Coordinates of C-alpha atoms and ligand atoms in Angstrom, one line a residue:
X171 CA 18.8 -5.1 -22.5
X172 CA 18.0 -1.2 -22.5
X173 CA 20.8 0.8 -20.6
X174 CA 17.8 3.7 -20.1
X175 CA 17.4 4.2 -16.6
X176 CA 14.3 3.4 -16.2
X177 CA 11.5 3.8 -12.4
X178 CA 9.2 5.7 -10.3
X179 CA 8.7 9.5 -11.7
X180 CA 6.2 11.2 -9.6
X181 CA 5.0 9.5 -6.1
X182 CA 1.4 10.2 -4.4
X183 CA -1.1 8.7 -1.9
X184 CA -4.4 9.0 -0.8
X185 CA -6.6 7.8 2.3
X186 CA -9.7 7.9 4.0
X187 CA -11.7 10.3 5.3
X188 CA -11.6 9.4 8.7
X189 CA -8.8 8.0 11.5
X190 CA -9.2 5.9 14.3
X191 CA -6.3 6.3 17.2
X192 CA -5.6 2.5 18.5
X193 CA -6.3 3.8 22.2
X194 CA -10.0 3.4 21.2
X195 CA -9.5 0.3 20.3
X196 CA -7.4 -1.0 23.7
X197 CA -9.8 0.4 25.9
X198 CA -12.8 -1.2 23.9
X199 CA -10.8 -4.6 24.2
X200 CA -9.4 -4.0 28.2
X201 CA -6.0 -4.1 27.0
X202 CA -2.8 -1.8 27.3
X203 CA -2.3 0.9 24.3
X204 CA 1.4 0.1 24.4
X205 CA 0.2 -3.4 23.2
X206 CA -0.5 -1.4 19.5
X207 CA 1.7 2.0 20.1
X208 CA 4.9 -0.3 21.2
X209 CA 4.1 -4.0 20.4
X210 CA 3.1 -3.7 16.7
X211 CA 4.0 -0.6 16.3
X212 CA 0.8 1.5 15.2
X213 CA -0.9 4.3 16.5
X214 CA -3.8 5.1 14.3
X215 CA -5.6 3.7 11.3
X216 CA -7.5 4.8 8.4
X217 CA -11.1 4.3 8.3
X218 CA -13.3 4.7 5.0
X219 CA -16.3 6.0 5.2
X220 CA -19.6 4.8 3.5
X221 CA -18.5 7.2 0.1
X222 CA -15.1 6.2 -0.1
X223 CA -14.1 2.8 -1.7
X224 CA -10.7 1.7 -3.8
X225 CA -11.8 3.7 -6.4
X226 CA -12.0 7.2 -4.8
X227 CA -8.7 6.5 -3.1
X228 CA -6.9 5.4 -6.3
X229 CA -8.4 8.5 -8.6
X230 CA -7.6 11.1 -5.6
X231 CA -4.2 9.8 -5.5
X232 CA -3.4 9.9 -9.2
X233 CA -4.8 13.6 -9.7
X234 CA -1.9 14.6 -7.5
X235 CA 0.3 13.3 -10.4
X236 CA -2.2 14.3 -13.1
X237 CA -2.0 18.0 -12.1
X238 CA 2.2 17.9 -12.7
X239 CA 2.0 15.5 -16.0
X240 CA 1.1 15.3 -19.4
X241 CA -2.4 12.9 -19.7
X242 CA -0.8 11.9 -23.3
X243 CA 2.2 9.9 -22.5
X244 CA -0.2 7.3 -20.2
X245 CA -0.6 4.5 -22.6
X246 CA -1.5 1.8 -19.8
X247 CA -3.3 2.1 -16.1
X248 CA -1.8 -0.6 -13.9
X249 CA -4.6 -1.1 -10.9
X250 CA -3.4 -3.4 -8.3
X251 CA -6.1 -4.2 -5.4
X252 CA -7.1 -7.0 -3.4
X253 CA -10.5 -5.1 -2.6
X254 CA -11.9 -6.1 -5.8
X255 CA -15.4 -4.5 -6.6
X256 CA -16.4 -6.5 -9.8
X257 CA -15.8 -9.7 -10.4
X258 CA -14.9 -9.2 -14.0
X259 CA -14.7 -5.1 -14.6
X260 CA -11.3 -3.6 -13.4
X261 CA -11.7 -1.1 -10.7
X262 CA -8.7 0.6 -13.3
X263 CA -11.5 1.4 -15.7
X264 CA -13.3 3.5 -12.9
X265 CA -10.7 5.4 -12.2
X266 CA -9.6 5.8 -15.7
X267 CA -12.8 7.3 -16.6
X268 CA -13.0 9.9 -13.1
X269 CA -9.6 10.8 -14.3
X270 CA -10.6 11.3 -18.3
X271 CA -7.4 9.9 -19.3
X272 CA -7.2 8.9 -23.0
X273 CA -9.1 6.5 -24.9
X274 CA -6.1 5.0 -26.1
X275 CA -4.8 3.7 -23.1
X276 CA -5.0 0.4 -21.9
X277 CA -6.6 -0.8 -18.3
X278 CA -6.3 -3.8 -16.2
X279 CA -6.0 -4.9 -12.7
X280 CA -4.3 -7.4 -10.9
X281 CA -4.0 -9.1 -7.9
X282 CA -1.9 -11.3 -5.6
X283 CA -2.6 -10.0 -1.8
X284 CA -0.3 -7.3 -1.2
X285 CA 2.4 -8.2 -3.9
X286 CA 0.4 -6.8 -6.5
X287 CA 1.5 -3.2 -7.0
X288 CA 5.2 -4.4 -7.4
X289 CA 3.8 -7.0 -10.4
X290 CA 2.4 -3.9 -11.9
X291 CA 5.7 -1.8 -11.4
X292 CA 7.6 -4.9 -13.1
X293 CA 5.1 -4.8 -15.9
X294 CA 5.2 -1.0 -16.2
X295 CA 8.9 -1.5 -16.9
X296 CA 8.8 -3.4 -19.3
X297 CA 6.5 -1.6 -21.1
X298 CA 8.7 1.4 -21.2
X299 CA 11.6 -0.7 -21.8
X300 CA 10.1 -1.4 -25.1
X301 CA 9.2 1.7 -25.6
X302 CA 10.7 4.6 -23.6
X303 CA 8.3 7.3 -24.9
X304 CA 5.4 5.9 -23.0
X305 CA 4.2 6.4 -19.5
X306 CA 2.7 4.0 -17.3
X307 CA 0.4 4.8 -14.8
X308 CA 0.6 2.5 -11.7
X309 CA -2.3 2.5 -8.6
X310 CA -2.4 0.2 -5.9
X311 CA -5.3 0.5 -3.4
X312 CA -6.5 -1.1 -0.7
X313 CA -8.6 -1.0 2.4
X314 CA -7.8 -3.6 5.1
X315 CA -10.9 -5.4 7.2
X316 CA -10.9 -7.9 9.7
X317 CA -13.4 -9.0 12.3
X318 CA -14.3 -6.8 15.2
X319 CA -12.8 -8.1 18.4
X320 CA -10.0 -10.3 16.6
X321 CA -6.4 -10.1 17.0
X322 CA -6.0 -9.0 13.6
X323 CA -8.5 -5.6 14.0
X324 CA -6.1 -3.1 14.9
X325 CA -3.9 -3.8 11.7
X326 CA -6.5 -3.0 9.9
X327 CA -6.2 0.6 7.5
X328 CA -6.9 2.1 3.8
X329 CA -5.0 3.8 1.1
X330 CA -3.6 4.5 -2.2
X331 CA -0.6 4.8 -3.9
X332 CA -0.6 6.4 -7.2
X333 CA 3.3 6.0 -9.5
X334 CA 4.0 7.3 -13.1
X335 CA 7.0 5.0 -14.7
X336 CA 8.8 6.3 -17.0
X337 CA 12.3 6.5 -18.6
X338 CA 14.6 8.9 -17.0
X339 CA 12.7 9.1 -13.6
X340 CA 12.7 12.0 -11.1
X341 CA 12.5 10.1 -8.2
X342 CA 14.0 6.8 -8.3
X343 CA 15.4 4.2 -10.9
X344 CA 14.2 0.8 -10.3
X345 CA 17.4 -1.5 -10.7
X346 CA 16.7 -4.6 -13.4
X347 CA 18.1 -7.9 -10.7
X348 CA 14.8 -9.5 -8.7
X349 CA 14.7 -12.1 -6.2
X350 CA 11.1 -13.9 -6.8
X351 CA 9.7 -16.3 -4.4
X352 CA 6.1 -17.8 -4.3
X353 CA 4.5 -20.7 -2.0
X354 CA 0.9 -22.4 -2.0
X355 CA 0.0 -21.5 1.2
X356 CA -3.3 -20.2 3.5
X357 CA -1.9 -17.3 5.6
X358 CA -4.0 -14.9 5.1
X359 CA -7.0 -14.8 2.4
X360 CA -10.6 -13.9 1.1
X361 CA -13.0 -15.9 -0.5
X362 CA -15.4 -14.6 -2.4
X363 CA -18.1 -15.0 -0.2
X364 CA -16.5 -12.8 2.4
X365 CA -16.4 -9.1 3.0
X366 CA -13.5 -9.5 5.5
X367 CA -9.9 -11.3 5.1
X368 CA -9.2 -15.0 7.3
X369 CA -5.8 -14.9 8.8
X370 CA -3.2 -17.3 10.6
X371 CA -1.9 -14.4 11.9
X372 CA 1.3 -15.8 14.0
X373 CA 1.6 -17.9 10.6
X374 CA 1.6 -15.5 8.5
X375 CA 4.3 -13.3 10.5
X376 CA 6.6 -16.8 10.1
X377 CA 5.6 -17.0 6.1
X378 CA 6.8 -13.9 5.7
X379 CA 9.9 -13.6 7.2
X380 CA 10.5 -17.1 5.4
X381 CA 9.7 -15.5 2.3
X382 CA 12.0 -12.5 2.9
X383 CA 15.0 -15.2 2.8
X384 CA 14.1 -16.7 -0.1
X385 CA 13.6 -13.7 -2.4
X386 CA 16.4 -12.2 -0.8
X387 CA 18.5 -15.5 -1.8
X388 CA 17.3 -15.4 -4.9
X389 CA 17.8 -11.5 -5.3
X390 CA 21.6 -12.4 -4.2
X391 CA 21.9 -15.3 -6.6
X392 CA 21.5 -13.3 -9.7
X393 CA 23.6 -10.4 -8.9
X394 CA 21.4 -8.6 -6.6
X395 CA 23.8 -5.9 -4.4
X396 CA 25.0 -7.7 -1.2
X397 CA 23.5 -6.2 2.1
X398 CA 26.5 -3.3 2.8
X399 CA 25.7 -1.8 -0.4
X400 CA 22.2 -1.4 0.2
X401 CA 21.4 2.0 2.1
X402 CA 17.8 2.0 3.2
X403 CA 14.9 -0.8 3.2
X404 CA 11.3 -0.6 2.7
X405 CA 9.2 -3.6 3.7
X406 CA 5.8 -4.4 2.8
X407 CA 3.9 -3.1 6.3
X408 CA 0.9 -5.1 7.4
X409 CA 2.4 -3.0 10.7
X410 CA 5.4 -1.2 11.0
X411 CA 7.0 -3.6 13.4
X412 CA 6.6 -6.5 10.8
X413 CA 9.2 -4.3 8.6
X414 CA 11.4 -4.0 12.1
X415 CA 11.1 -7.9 12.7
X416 CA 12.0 -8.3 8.5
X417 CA 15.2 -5.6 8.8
X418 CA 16.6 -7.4 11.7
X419 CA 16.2 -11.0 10.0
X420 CA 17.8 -10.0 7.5
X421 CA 21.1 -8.3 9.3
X422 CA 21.1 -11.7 11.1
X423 CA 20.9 -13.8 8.5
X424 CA 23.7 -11.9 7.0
X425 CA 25.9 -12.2 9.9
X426 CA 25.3 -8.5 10.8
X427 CA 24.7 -7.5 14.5
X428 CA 21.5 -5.6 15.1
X429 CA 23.3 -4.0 18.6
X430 CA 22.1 -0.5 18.6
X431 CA 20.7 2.1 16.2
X432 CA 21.8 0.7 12.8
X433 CA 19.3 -1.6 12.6
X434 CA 16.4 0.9 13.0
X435 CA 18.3 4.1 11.1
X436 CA 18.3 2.1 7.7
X437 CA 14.1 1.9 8.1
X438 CA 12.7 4.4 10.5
X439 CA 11.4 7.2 7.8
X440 CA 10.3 4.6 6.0
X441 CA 7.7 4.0 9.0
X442 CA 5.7 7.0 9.6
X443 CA 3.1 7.5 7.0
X444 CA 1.9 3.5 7.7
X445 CA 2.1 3.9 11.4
X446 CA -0.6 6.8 10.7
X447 CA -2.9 4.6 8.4
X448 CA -2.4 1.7 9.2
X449 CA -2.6 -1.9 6.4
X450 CA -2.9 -0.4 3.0
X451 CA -2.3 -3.9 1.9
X452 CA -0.7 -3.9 -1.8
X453 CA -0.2 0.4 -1.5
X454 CA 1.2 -0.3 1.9
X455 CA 5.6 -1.1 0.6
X456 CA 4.8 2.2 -1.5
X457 CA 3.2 4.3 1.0
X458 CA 6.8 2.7 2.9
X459 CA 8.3 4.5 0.2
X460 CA 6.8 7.5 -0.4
X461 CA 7.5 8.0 4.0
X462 CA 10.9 6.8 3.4
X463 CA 11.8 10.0 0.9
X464 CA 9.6 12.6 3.3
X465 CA 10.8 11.5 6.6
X466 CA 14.2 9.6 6.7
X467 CA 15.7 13.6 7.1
X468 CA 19.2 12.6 5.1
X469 CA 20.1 13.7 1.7
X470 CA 19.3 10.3 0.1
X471 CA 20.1 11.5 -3.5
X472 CA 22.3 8.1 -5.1
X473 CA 21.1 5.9 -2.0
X474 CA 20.0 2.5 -2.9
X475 CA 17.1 1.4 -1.6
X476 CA 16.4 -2.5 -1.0
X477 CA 12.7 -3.3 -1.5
X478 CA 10.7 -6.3 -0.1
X479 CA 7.1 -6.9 -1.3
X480 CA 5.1 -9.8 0.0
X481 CA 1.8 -10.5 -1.1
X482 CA -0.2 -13.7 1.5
X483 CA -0.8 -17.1 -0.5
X484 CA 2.0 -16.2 -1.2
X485 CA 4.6 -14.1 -3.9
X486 CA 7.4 -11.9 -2.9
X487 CA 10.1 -10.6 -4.4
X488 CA 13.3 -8.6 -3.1
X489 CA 14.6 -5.3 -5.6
X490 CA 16.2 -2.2 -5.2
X491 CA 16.6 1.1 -6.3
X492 CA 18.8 4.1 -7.0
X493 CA 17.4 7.4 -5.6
X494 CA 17.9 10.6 -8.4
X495 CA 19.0 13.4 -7.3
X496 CA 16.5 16.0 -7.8
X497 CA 14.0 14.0 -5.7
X498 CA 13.4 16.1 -3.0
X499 CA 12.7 18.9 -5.0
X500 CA 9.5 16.8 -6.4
X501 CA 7.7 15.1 -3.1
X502 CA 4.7 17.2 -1.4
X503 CA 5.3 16.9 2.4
X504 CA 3.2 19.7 3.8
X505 CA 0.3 18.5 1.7
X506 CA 0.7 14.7 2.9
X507 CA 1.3 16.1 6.7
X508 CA -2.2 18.1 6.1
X509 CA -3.3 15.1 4.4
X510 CA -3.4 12.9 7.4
X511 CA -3.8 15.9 10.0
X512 CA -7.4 16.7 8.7
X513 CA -8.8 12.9 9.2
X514 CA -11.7 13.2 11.3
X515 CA -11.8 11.6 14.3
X516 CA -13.8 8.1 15.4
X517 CA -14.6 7.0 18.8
X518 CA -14.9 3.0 19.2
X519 CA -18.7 3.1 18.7
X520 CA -18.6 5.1 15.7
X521 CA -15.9 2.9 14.1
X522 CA -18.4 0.4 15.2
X523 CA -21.0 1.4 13.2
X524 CA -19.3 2.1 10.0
X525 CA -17.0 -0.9 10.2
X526 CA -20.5 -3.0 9.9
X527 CA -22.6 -0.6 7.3
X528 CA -22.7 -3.4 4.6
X529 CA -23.6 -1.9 1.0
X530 CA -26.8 -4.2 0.1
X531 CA -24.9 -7.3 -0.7
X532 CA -28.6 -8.6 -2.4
X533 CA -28.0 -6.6 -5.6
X534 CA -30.4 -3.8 -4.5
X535 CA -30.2 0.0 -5.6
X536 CA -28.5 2.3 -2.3
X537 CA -27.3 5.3 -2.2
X538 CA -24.7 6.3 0.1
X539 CA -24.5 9.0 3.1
X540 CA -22.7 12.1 1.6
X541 CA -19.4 12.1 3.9
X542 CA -16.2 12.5 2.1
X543 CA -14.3 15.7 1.1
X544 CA -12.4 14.0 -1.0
X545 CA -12.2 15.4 -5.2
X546 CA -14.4 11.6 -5.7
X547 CA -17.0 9.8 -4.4
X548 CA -19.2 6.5 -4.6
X549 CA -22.8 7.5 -4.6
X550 CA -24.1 3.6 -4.8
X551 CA -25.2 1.2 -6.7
X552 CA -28.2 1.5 -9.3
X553 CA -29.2 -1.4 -11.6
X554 CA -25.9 -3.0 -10.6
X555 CA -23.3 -0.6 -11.7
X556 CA -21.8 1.6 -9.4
X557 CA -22.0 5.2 -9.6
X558 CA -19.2 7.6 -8.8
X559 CA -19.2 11.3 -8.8
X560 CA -16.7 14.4 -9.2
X561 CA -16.7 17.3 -7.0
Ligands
LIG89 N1 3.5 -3.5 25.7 C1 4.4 -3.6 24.7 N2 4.3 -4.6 23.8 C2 3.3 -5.5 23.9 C3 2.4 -5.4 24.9 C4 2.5 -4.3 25.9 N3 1.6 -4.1 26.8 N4 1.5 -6.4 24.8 C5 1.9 -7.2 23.7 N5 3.0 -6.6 23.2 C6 3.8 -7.1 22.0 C7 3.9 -8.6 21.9 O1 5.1 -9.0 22.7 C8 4.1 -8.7 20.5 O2 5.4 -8.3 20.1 P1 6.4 -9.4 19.5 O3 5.8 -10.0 18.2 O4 7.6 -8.6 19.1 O5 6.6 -10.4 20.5 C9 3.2 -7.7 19.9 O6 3.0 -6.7 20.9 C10 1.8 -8.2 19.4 O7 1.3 -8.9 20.5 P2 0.6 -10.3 20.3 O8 1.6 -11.2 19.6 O9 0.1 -10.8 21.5 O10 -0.5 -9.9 19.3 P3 -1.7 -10.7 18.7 O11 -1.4 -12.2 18.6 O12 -3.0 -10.4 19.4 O13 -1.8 -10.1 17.2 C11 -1.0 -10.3 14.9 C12 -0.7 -9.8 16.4 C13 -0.9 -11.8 14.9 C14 0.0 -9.6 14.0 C15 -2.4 -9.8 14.5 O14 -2.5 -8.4 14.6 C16 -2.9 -10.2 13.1 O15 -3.3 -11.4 12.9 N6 -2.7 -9.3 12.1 C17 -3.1 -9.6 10.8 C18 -2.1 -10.5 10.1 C19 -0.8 -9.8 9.7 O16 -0.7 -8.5 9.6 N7 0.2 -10.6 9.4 C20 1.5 -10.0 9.0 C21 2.3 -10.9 8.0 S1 1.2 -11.3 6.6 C22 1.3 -9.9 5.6 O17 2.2 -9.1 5.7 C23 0.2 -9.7 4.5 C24 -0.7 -8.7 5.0 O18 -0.6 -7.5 4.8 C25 -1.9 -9.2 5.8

């Protein structure tokens, strides 16, 4: 086995161009704020807008990276979605070509609900493993839809998370032990025929804390580090108080008490950005992350950091992390304040209306309403390819 350290280099995200604050929602629905602010624990999410799609998202968060890094080393795009746009072409191939990355690089995408981006992290280390002078360039990106007036609408959100792995990483070395766990079951899903996800929702709350003891099991089994050697946590967040309910399962289930502020201290940075944008599905444990370094306000240089992704149908899988010490010296927090600051506004109605703008479903030509100010967009569809542009 290599003995080169081996992770996550450089760290970006992206969202959407606008922001709806949960309060429109509750008083919409005749129901108390503090049932989102406090009870899930969100109080905004992302909204795309009719320009903006997976592909956008992914490219705007991987120029961040771009702009630091040399284009030559990337030998492979990873592109992890669940928002597929082909059925056949990889989104990956989109964004490959808005970012003119080599020719001789490899694209794919994959996908497994919201496990996939930590599937593509595996893969990208083991492609460096084998050979450490190539880069891998990882992008999850999602954007989360449910049913207006459902239980499930005010979790829903957008973003992207764009990683470059690579051997001697800046900002964290991914440690080689993994707890895996997957189960055949219908929690949450999309068929094909369907533009937004089904979900058991109370169901899928109890399938994946269930999941989060067996990878975490299985983690332990194979030398994973034992809970009092692990620092800080980042949970896959559907909503941030999913990640609460999964940090305090775990203390009890390892016969720690979850009296006071322990509990919370060993998550809470890893909490804002998500609470901001709300289900970024597959980019959401990495958006976790990327909060996690801006926000936790410790020197976290040689913390480990315990990682749970789960992914609905369903995979998990329990890793961790060593934090390197320069880290802090690399991340862009005014930027990613500014970032989510300059989201335009919705009201309820407006939300309404772009929430059901359908792109013609028929296989008809359309060209979309000029709206983001983001470095890409998606102009439509013509002769049924879709058409992107660079500002
Ligand atoms: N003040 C404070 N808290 C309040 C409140 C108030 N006025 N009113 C309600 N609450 C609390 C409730 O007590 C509850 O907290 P607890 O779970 O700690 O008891 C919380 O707010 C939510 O209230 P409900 O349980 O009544 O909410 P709900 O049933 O209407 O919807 C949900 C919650 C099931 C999560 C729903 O939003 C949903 O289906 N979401 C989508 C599915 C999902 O995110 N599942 C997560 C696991 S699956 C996964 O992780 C993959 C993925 O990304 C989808």
């Amino acid at each position: 086995m290599s003995t080169t350290k081996i992770g996550i280099d450089d760290i970006a995200f992206a969202t959407s161009h606008y922001v709806l604050d949960l309060a429109e929602i509750a008083l919409n629905n005749h129901e108390d704020v503090a049932k989102y602010y406090v009870g899930i624990g969100q109080s905004e999410m992302s909204v795309s807008a009719e320009d903006e799609d997976i592909v956008t998202m992914a490219a705007d968060a991987a120029l961040q990276i771009l702009a630091r890094h040399e284009k030559s080393h990337i030998r492979t795009l990873l592109m992890a979605t669940e928002t597929g746009i082909d059925q056949s072409k990889s989104a990956g191939v989109f964004v490959h070509s808005l970012l003119n990355l080599s020719k001789n690089c490899r694209v794919v995408e994959l996908k497994q609900a919201c496990y996939s981006a930590t599937a593509a992290l595996q893969f990208a280390l083991g492609i460096v493993a084998r050979d450490p002078s190539e880069a891998v360039l990882v992008v999850a990106s999602d954007i989360a839809r449910y049913k207006l007036h459902t239980s499930a609408e005010a979790t829903q959100g957008a973003g992207a998370v764009a990683m470059l792995v690579k051997a001697d990483p800046a900002i964290i070395a991914i440690e080689p032990t993994t707890g895996v766990y997957t189960d055949d079951i219908h929690d949450f899903w999309r068929p094909n025929y369907m533009s937004e996800a089904l979900v058991d929702g109370k169901f899928s709350m109890e399938a994946y804390l269930t999941a989060l003891e067996h990878s975490w099991h299985n983690y332990l089994v194979r030398g994973g580090s034992p809970i009092n050697k692990i620092d800080r946590f980042c949970y896959h967040q559907p909503f941030t108080k999913m990640a609460v309910k999964a940090q305090t399962q775990l203390r009890a289930i390892s016969g720690l008490s979850n009296d006071g502020q322990a509990c919370l201290d060993q998550l809470a940075g890893s909490l804002e950005i998500n609470r901001r944008i709300g289900n970024s599905y597959t980019a959401s444990m990495y958006m976790g992350f990327l909060s996690l370094l801006n926000n936790d306000g410790s020197d976290l240089s040689g913390s480990r950091v315990g990682f749970f992704s789960y992914g609905s149908g369903s995979v998990a899988e329990f890793f961790s992390g060593i934090i390197q010490d320069n880290y802090d010296s690399l991340l862009r927090r005014k930027k990613d304040i500014s970032h989510l600051n300059s989201r335009v506004s919705l009201t309820y109605e407006q939300y309404k209306k772009i929430h059901t703008y359908q792109h013609s479903s028929e296989g008809f030509d359309f060209v979309t309403p000029d709206v983001t100010r983001s470095s890409f967009r998606f102009a439509g569809v013509q002769n049924h390819m879709r058409l992107y542009e660079i500002r």
